[in-house]
Short mmCIF file of C-alpha atoms in Angstrom, two decimals:
data_model
loop_
_atom_site.label_atom_id
_atom_site.label_comp_id
_atom_site.label_asym_id
_atom_site.label_seq_id
_atom_site.Cartn_x
_atom_site.Cartn_y
_atom_site.Cartn_z
CA MET A 155 -18.25 -22.81 -13.72
CA ASN A 156 -15.84 -21.98 -10.88
CA GLU A 157 -12.80 -19.95 -11.90
CA ALA A 158 -9.33 -21.42 -11.33
CA PHE A 159 -7.02 -19.41 -9.12
CA SER A 160 -3.57 -19.35 -7.51
CA VAL A 161 -3.18 -18.87 -3.75
CA LEU A 162 0.01 -16.95 -2.93
CA ILE A 163 1.45 -17.29 0.58
CA PRO A 164 4.52 -15.15 1.38
CA ALA A 165 6.41 -16.66 4.31
CA TYR A 166 9.36 -15.64 6.43
CA ASN A 167 10.28 -17.94 9.32
CA GLU A 168 6.78 -19.42 9.55
CA ALA A 169 7.76 -23.06 10.17
CA GLY A 170 5.34 -23.24 13.08
CA SER A 171 2.23 -22.45 11.04
CA ILE A 172 2.81 -23.04 7.33
CA ALA A 173 1.78 -26.72 7.35
CA SER A 174 -1.56 -26.07 9.06
CA VAL A 175 -2.29 -23.16 6.69
CA ILE A 176 -1.70 -25.36 3.63
CA GLN A 177 -3.74 -28.22 5.08
CA GLY A 178 -6.59 -25.84 5.87
CA LEU A 179 -6.58 -24.56 2.30
CA ARG A 180 -6.74 -28.04 0.83
CA ALA A 181 -9.54 -29.13 3.14
CA THR A 182 -11.60 -26.02 2.38
CA LEU A 183 -11.04 -25.84 -1.37
CA GLN A 184 -11.64 -29.49 -2.27
CA GLY A 185 -13.29 -29.84 -5.67
CA ARG A 186 -12.00 -26.51 -7.00
CA GLU A 187 -9.20 -25.90 -9.49
CA PHE A 188 -6.41 -24.05 -7.72
CA GLU A 189 -2.72 -24.10 -6.91
CA ILE A 190 -0.84 -23.08 -3.77
CA ILE A 191 2.45 -21.20 -4.06
CA VAL A 192 4.53 -20.55 -0.95
CA ILE A 193 7.15 -17.83 -1.38
CA ASP A 194 9.92 -18.38 1.15
CA ASP A 195 11.55 -14.99 1.69
CA GLY A 196 14.99 -16.16 2.77
CA SER A 197 13.78 -17.85 5.96
CA GLY A 198 16.33 -19.11 8.46
CA ASP A 199 14.13 -21.99 9.59
CA GLN A 200 12.52 -24.97 7.86
CA THR A 201 9.63 -23.05 6.27
CA ALA A 202 10.56 -24.04 2.70
CA ARG A 203 11.21 -27.68 3.61
CA ILE A 204 7.89 -28.04 5.43
CA ALA A 205 6.01 -26.44 2.52
CA LEU A 206 7.68 -28.85 0.08
CA GLU A 207 6.65 -31.77 2.28
CA GLN A 208 3.06 -30.57 1.87
CA GLY A 209 3.40 -30.97 -1.90
CA VAL A 210 2.90 -27.34 -2.96
CA ARG A 211 4.96 -25.13 -5.24
CA VAL A 212 7.70 -23.31 -3.34
CA LEU A 213 9.61 -20.25 -4.54
CA GLN A 214 12.65 -19.18 -2.56
CA HIS A 215 14.46 -15.87 -2.38
CA LYS A 216 18.21 -16.07 -1.89
CA ARG A 217 17.91 -13.42 0.83
CA ASN A 218 15.14 -11.66 2.71
CA ARG A 219 13.68 -9.12 0.28
CA GLY A 220 10.37 -8.21 1.86
CA TYR A 221 6.67 -9.05 1.86
CA GLY A 222 5.92 -7.10 -1.30
CA ALA A 223 8.84 -8.60 -3.19
CA SER A 224 7.58 -12.07 -2.23
CA LEU A 225 4.13 -11.29 -3.59
CA LYS A 226 5.60 -9.95 -6.83
CA SER A 227 7.55 -13.19 -7.28
CA GLY A 228 4.38 -15.19 -6.65
CA ILE A 229 2.31 -13.06 -9.01
CA LEU A 230 4.78 -13.67 -11.82
CA ALA A 231 4.91 -17.41 -11.11
CA GLY A 232 1.15 -17.97 -10.79
CA ARG A 233 -0.39 -20.14 -13.50
CA HIS A 234 -3.83 -18.54 -13.24
CA GLU A 235 -5.06 -15.03 -13.97
CA CYS A 236 -7.08 -14.95 -10.75
CA LEU A 237 -4.85 -14.59 -7.67
CA VAL A 238 -5.60 -14.79 -3.96
CA ILE A 239 -3.08 -13.71 -1.34
CA MET A 240 -3.05 -14.63 2.34
CA ASP A 241 -0.53 -14.73 5.16
CA ALA A 242 1.34 -17.78 6.41
CA ASP A 243 0.66 -17.11 10.09
CA GLY A 244 -2.85 -18.57 10.30
CA THR A 245 -4.66 -15.25 10.79
CA TYR A 246 -6.83 -15.40 7.66
CA PRO A 247 -9.63 -17.93 7.06
CA ALA A 248 -9.36 -20.18 4.01
CA GLU A 249 -13.16 -20.50 4.14
CA SER A 250 -13.50 -16.94 2.77
CA ILE A 251 -11.54 -17.58 -0.43
CA PRO A 252 -14.44 -18.89 -2.58
CA GLU A 253 -16.47 -15.81 -1.70
CA LEU A 254 -13.59 -13.48 -2.57
CA VAL A 255 -13.04 -15.18 -5.93
CA ALA A 256 -16.76 -15.09 -6.77
CA ALA A 257 -16.97 -11.37 -5.92
CA LEU A 258 -14.10 -10.63 -8.31
CA LYS A 259 -16.55 -10.96 -11.21
CA ASP A 260 -17.95 -7.54 -10.30
CA ALA A 261 -14.79 -5.83 -9.05
CA ASP A 262 -11.14 -5.25 -9.90
CA MET A 263 -9.98 -6.23 -6.41
CA VAL A 264 -11.81 -7.81 -3.47
CA VAL A 265 -10.42 -7.21 0.01
CA GLY A 266 -11.10 -9.36 3.05
CA MET A 267 -12.24 -6.78 5.61
CA ARG A 268 -11.21 -7.64 9.17
CA ALA A 269 -13.33 -6.95 12.21
CA LYS A 270 -11.89 -4.00 14.15
CA GLU A 271 -11.97 -5.79 17.48
CA ASN A 272 -9.65 -8.49 16.15
CA ILE A 273 -6.88 -6.02 15.22
CA PRO A 274 -4.26 -5.55 18.00
CA LEU A 275 -5.05 -2.48 20.13
CA LEU A 276 -1.58 -0.93 19.85
CA ARG A 277 -1.74 -0.94 16.05
CA ARG A 278 -5.15 0.73 15.75
CA PRO A 279 -4.04 4.42 16.11
CA ALA A 280 -1.39 4.10 13.39
CA LYS A 281 -3.83 2.27 11.12
CA TRP A 282 -6.46 4.96 11.70
CA ILE A 283 -4.04 7.79 10.79
CA LEU A 284 -2.83 5.99 7.69
CA ARG A 285 -6.35 5.11 6.57
CA ARG A 286 -7.55 8.71 6.99
CA LEU A 287 -4.63 10.00 4.92
CA ASP A 288 -5.26 7.49 2.16
CA GLN A 289 -8.99 8.24 2.15
CA TYR A 290 -8.14 11.93 1.69
CA ILE A 291 -5.82 11.14 -1.22
CA THR A 292 -8.20 8.75 -2.99
CA ALA A 293 -11.42 10.57 -2.00
CA GLN A 294 -12.98 7.17 -1.25
CA LYS A 295 -13.85 5.31 1.93
CA ILE A 296 -11.40 2.52 2.78
CA PRO A 297 -12.76 0.17 5.49
CA ASP A 298 -9.58 -1.95 5.63
CA LEU A 299 -6.48 -0.48 4.03
CA ASN A 300 -3.85 -3.18 4.46
CA SER A 301 -5.65 -6.48 4.86
CA GLY A 302 -3.36 -9.32 3.80
CA MET A 303 -6.20 -11.34 2.29
CA ARG A 304 -7.51 -10.23 -1.08
CA ALA A 305 -8.23 -11.38 -4.63
CA PHE A 306 -7.24 -9.60 -7.85
CA ARG A 307 -6.20 -10.18 -11.45
CA ARG A 308 -2.59 -10.96 -12.28
CA SER A 309 -2.47 -8.60 -15.28
CA LEU A 310 -3.80 -5.68 -13.24
CA ALA A 311 -1.34 -6.14 -10.37
CA MET A 312 1.61 -6.36 -12.76
CA ARG A 313 0.71 -2.97 -14.19
CA TYR A 314 1.65 -1.41 -10.84
CA PHE A 315 4.86 -3.32 -10.10
CA SER A 316 6.95 -0.17 -10.53
CA VAL A 317 5.06 1.78 -7.86
CA VAL A 318 3.96 -0.71 -5.19
CA SER A 319 6.34 -1.45 -2.34
CA ASP A 320 8.62 -4.46 -1.88
CA ARG A 321 8.02 -4.25 1.87
CA PHE A 322 4.99 -4.64 4.12
CA SER A 323 3.15 -1.72 2.53
CA PHE A 324 2.54 -3.64 -0.72
CA THR A 325 -1.18 -4.07 -0.01
CA THR A 326 -1.53 -0.46 1.18
CA THR A 327 0.09 1.02 -1.90
CA LEU A 328 -1.78 -1.32 -4.25
CA THR A 329 -5.10 -0.23 -2.71
CA VAL A 330 -4.24 3.46 -3.05
CA ALA A 331 -3.02 2.99 -6.63
CA LEU A 332 -6.16 1.18 -7.78
CA LEU A 333 -8.54 3.61 -6.09
CA SER A 334 -6.61 6.59 -7.46
CA ASP A 335 -7.02 5.16 -10.96
CA ASN A 336 -10.76 4.65 -10.35
CA TYR A 337 -10.74 0.86 -10.29
CA VAL A 338 -13.51 -0.88 -8.35
CA VAL A 339 -12.38 -2.21 -4.97
CA THR A 340 -14.94 -4.03 -2.83
CA TYR A 341 -14.72 -5.28 0.75
CA LEU A 342 -16.11 -8.49 2.24
CA PRO A 343 -16.18 -9.12 6.01
CA ILE A 344 -13.92 -11.96 7.16
CA GLU A 345 -12.80 -13.45 10.46
CA TYR A 346 -9.33 -12.52 11.68
CA HIS A 347 -7.60 -14.96 14.02
CA GLN A 348 -4.78 -14.69 16.51
CA ARG A 349 -1.50 -15.14 14.66
CA VAL A 350 0.91 -17.99 15.33
CA GLY A 351 4.29 -16.58 16.41
CA LYS A 352 5.49 -12.98 16.56
CA SER A 353 4.46 -10.24 14.13
CA LYS A 354 7.11 -9.16 11.61
CA ILE A 355 5.82 -5.56 11.46
CA VAL A 356 7.91 -2.99 13.38
CA PRO A 357 7.05 0.66 14.30
CA TRP A 358 9.36 1.98 11.55
CA ASP A 359 7.09 0.36 8.97
CA PHE A 360 4.43 2.97 9.81
CA VAL A 361 6.83 5.73 8.74
CA ASN A 362 7.53 3.87 5.51
CA PHE A 363 3.78 3.51 4.91
CA MET A 364 3.35 7.28 5.28
CA ILE A 365 6.24 8.09 2.93
CA LEU A 366 5.02 5.66 0.27
CA THR A 367 1.48 7.02 0.53
CA LEU A 368 2.74 10.56 -0.06
CA ARG A 369 4.81 9.33 -3.01
CA LEU A 370 1.74 7.70 -4.52
CA SER A 371 -0.20 10.91 -4.07
CA MET A 372 2.53 12.77 -5.96
CA LEU A 373 2.16 10.24 -8.77
CA PHE A 374 -1.62 9.94 -9.01
CA ASN A 375 -3.01 13.17 -7.51
CA PRO A 376 -0.27 15.75 -6.79
CA LEU A 377 -2.71 18.58 -6.07
CA LYS A 378 -3.89 16.74 -2.95
CA ILE A 379 -0.46 17.52 -1.47
CA PHE A 380 0.53 20.74 -3.22
CA ILE A 381 -2.69 22.71 -2.63
CA PRO A 382 -2.67 22.35 1.20
CA ALA A 383 1.08 23.16 1.29
CA SER A 384 0.54 26.19 -0.95
CA PHE A 385 -2.44 27.34 1.11
CA LEU A 386 -0.47 27.06 4.36
CA CYS A 387 2.43 29.13 3.01
CA PHE A 388 0.14 31.73 1.47
CA VAL A 389 -2.03 32.16 4.58
CA THR A 390 1.03 32.39 6.85
CA GLY A 391 2.63 34.90 4.51
CA ALA A 392 -0.56 36.96 4.29
CA ALA A 393 -0.85 37.00 8.09
CA LYS A 394 2.75 38.20 8.39
CA PHE A 395 2.09 40.81 5.68
CA ILE A 396 -0.91 42.19 7.59
CA LEU A 397 1.04 42.16 10.85
CA ASP A 398 3.87 44.15 9.24
CA ILE A 399 1.37 46.77 7.99
CA MET A 400 -0.27 47.02 11.42
CA VAL A 401 3.10 47.51 13.13
CA ALA A 402 4.07 50.21 10.62
CA ALA A 403 0.71 51.96 11.08
CA GLU A 404 1.07 51.94 14.85
CA LYS A 405 4.54 53.51 14.62
CA ASN A 406 3.61 56.29 12.19
CA GLY A 407 -0.01 57.15 12.77
CA GLY A 408 -1.50 58.88 9.72
CA ASN A 409 1.76 59.00 7.75
CA LEU A 410 1.73 55.32 6.76
CA GLY A 411 1.83 56.02 3.01
CA ARG A 412 5.00 58.11 3.22
CA TYR A 413 6.58 55.61 5.61
CA ILE A 414 5.91 52.72 3.21
CA LEU A 415 7.59 54.67 0.39
CA THR A 416 10.70 55.50 2.43
CA HIS A 417 11.12 52.39 4.61
CA ARG A 418 11.02 48.62 4.21
CA THR A 419 7.63 47.91 5.73
CA ILE A 420 7.02 44.35 4.54
CA SER A 421 9.41 41.77 6.01
CA ILE A 422 11.43 39.37 3.90
CA THR A 423 9.69 36.50 5.71
CA ALA A 424 6.27 37.61 4.46
CA MET A 425 7.48 37.97 0.89
CA ILE A 426 9.21 34.58 0.91
CA LEU A 427 6.10 32.84 2.24
CA LEU A 428 3.81 34.49 -0.31
CA LEU A 429 6.12 33.64 -3.19
CA ALA A 430 6.59 30.10 -1.88
CA GLY A 431 2.82 29.60 -1.79
CA LEU A 432 2.54 30.70 -5.41
CA GLN A 433 5.48 28.57 -6.54
CA ILE A 434 4.20 25.45 -4.78
CA LEU A 435 0.81 25.88 -6.43
CA LEU A 436 2.37 26.27 -9.88
CA ILE A 437 4.60 23.21 -9.36
CA GLY A 438 1.57 21.23 -8.21
CA MET A 439 -0.38 22.17 -11.32
CA MET A 440 2.54 21.15 -13.54
CA SER A 441 2.93 17.85 -11.68
CA ASP A 442 -0.78 17.14 -12.01
CA GLY A 443 -0.61 17.72 -15.75
CA LEU A 444 2.40 15.42 -16.10
CA ALA A 445 0.76 12.70 -13.98
CA ARG A 446 -2.34 12.72 -16.17
CA LYS A 447 -0.31 12.70 -19.38
CA ILE A 448 2.27 10.06 -18.51
CA GLY A 449 0.10 7.69 -16.44
CA LEU A 450 1.52 4.22 -15.90
CA GLN A 451 1.94 3.04 -19.46
CA ASN A 452 5.51 1.81 -19.04
CA PRO A 453 5.99 0.16 -15.64
CA LEU A 454 9.53 -0.84 -14.79
CA GLU A 455 10.50 -4.40 -15.56
CA TYR A 456 10.52 -6.53 -12.41
CA ARG A 457 13.70 -8.53 -12.02
CA THR A 458 13.27 -12.22 -11.31
CA HIS A 459 16.86 -13.45 -11.09
CA ALA A 460 16.84 -13.43 -7.28
CA VAL A 461 14.10 -16.06 -6.94
CA VAL A 462 14.22 -19.77 -7.70
CA GLU A 463 11.53 -22.44 -7.66
CA LEU A 464 12.50 -25.42 -5.55
CA GLU A 465 12.17 -28.92 -6.97
CA PRO A 466 9.35 -31.04 -5.47
CA LEU A 467 10.43 -33.65 -2.96
CA PRO A 468 10.60 -37.21 -4.30
CA PRO A 469 7.72 -39.49 -3.25
CA SER A 470 8.38 -41.28 0.01
CA SER A 471 8.83 -45.02 -0.42
#
């Protein structure tokens, strides 16, 4: 028996594409039990009105709160445990949804993996850097880090509400969180189409992605950050220590021992770096112990007062 699911579509000023996306979903998913929820993130156009005319559920934020916040609102409102997310710009194929839902039987999250050649050229370097950093943190290969088409369980996603982003990096941080906690994430190849309209992602979002990734590492695997930082300080300090000794030896020939006893041979810089390396390592070990002990047992409550569900339009006479 096919599992029922909710399709969540966050939308911000997508009046030009939302109707065709909804129609494509209905045509593809005929005969299956599902619902479509459009989350209008404070759009200034007719996105919400057009979605209502298509007869789907529409949630509306009073102001623009971000891609991740829209997904959180949709996750809470979904009537089914199985959730599928996709964008409102027409880039993701509705035809792949049944395959994603079916694959969820053997995984905790299934990601629609886009073909590399279909990703805009200017965005590839930033995506490569971010993916390499996240693969280092999670110690797992990540073919597509921030695909906007994926399937997962409602209860699992809600467990991470307090750590995943309200902005565009929601999918990135959710992937890192699940992999860091050793959940099974699988990837299925999908088509990726040219979007309708202009992308909402700006260069500053890359910086936010990096910061959030580092924050997640501090939460799930602090030693991945603290050990390299400690090693860098310690090696630099040791190099400075050796250089100070060599300079002192060159100045005093065979009387180095007496010179060390009567003069300040080792620089303050070397001592600070060596002590900093040791302190960073100790802090990292303490953070790692706390992360393992505390875990994510008490995620912060997600506030829902800023979202309302719009009433369906009356039937046309």
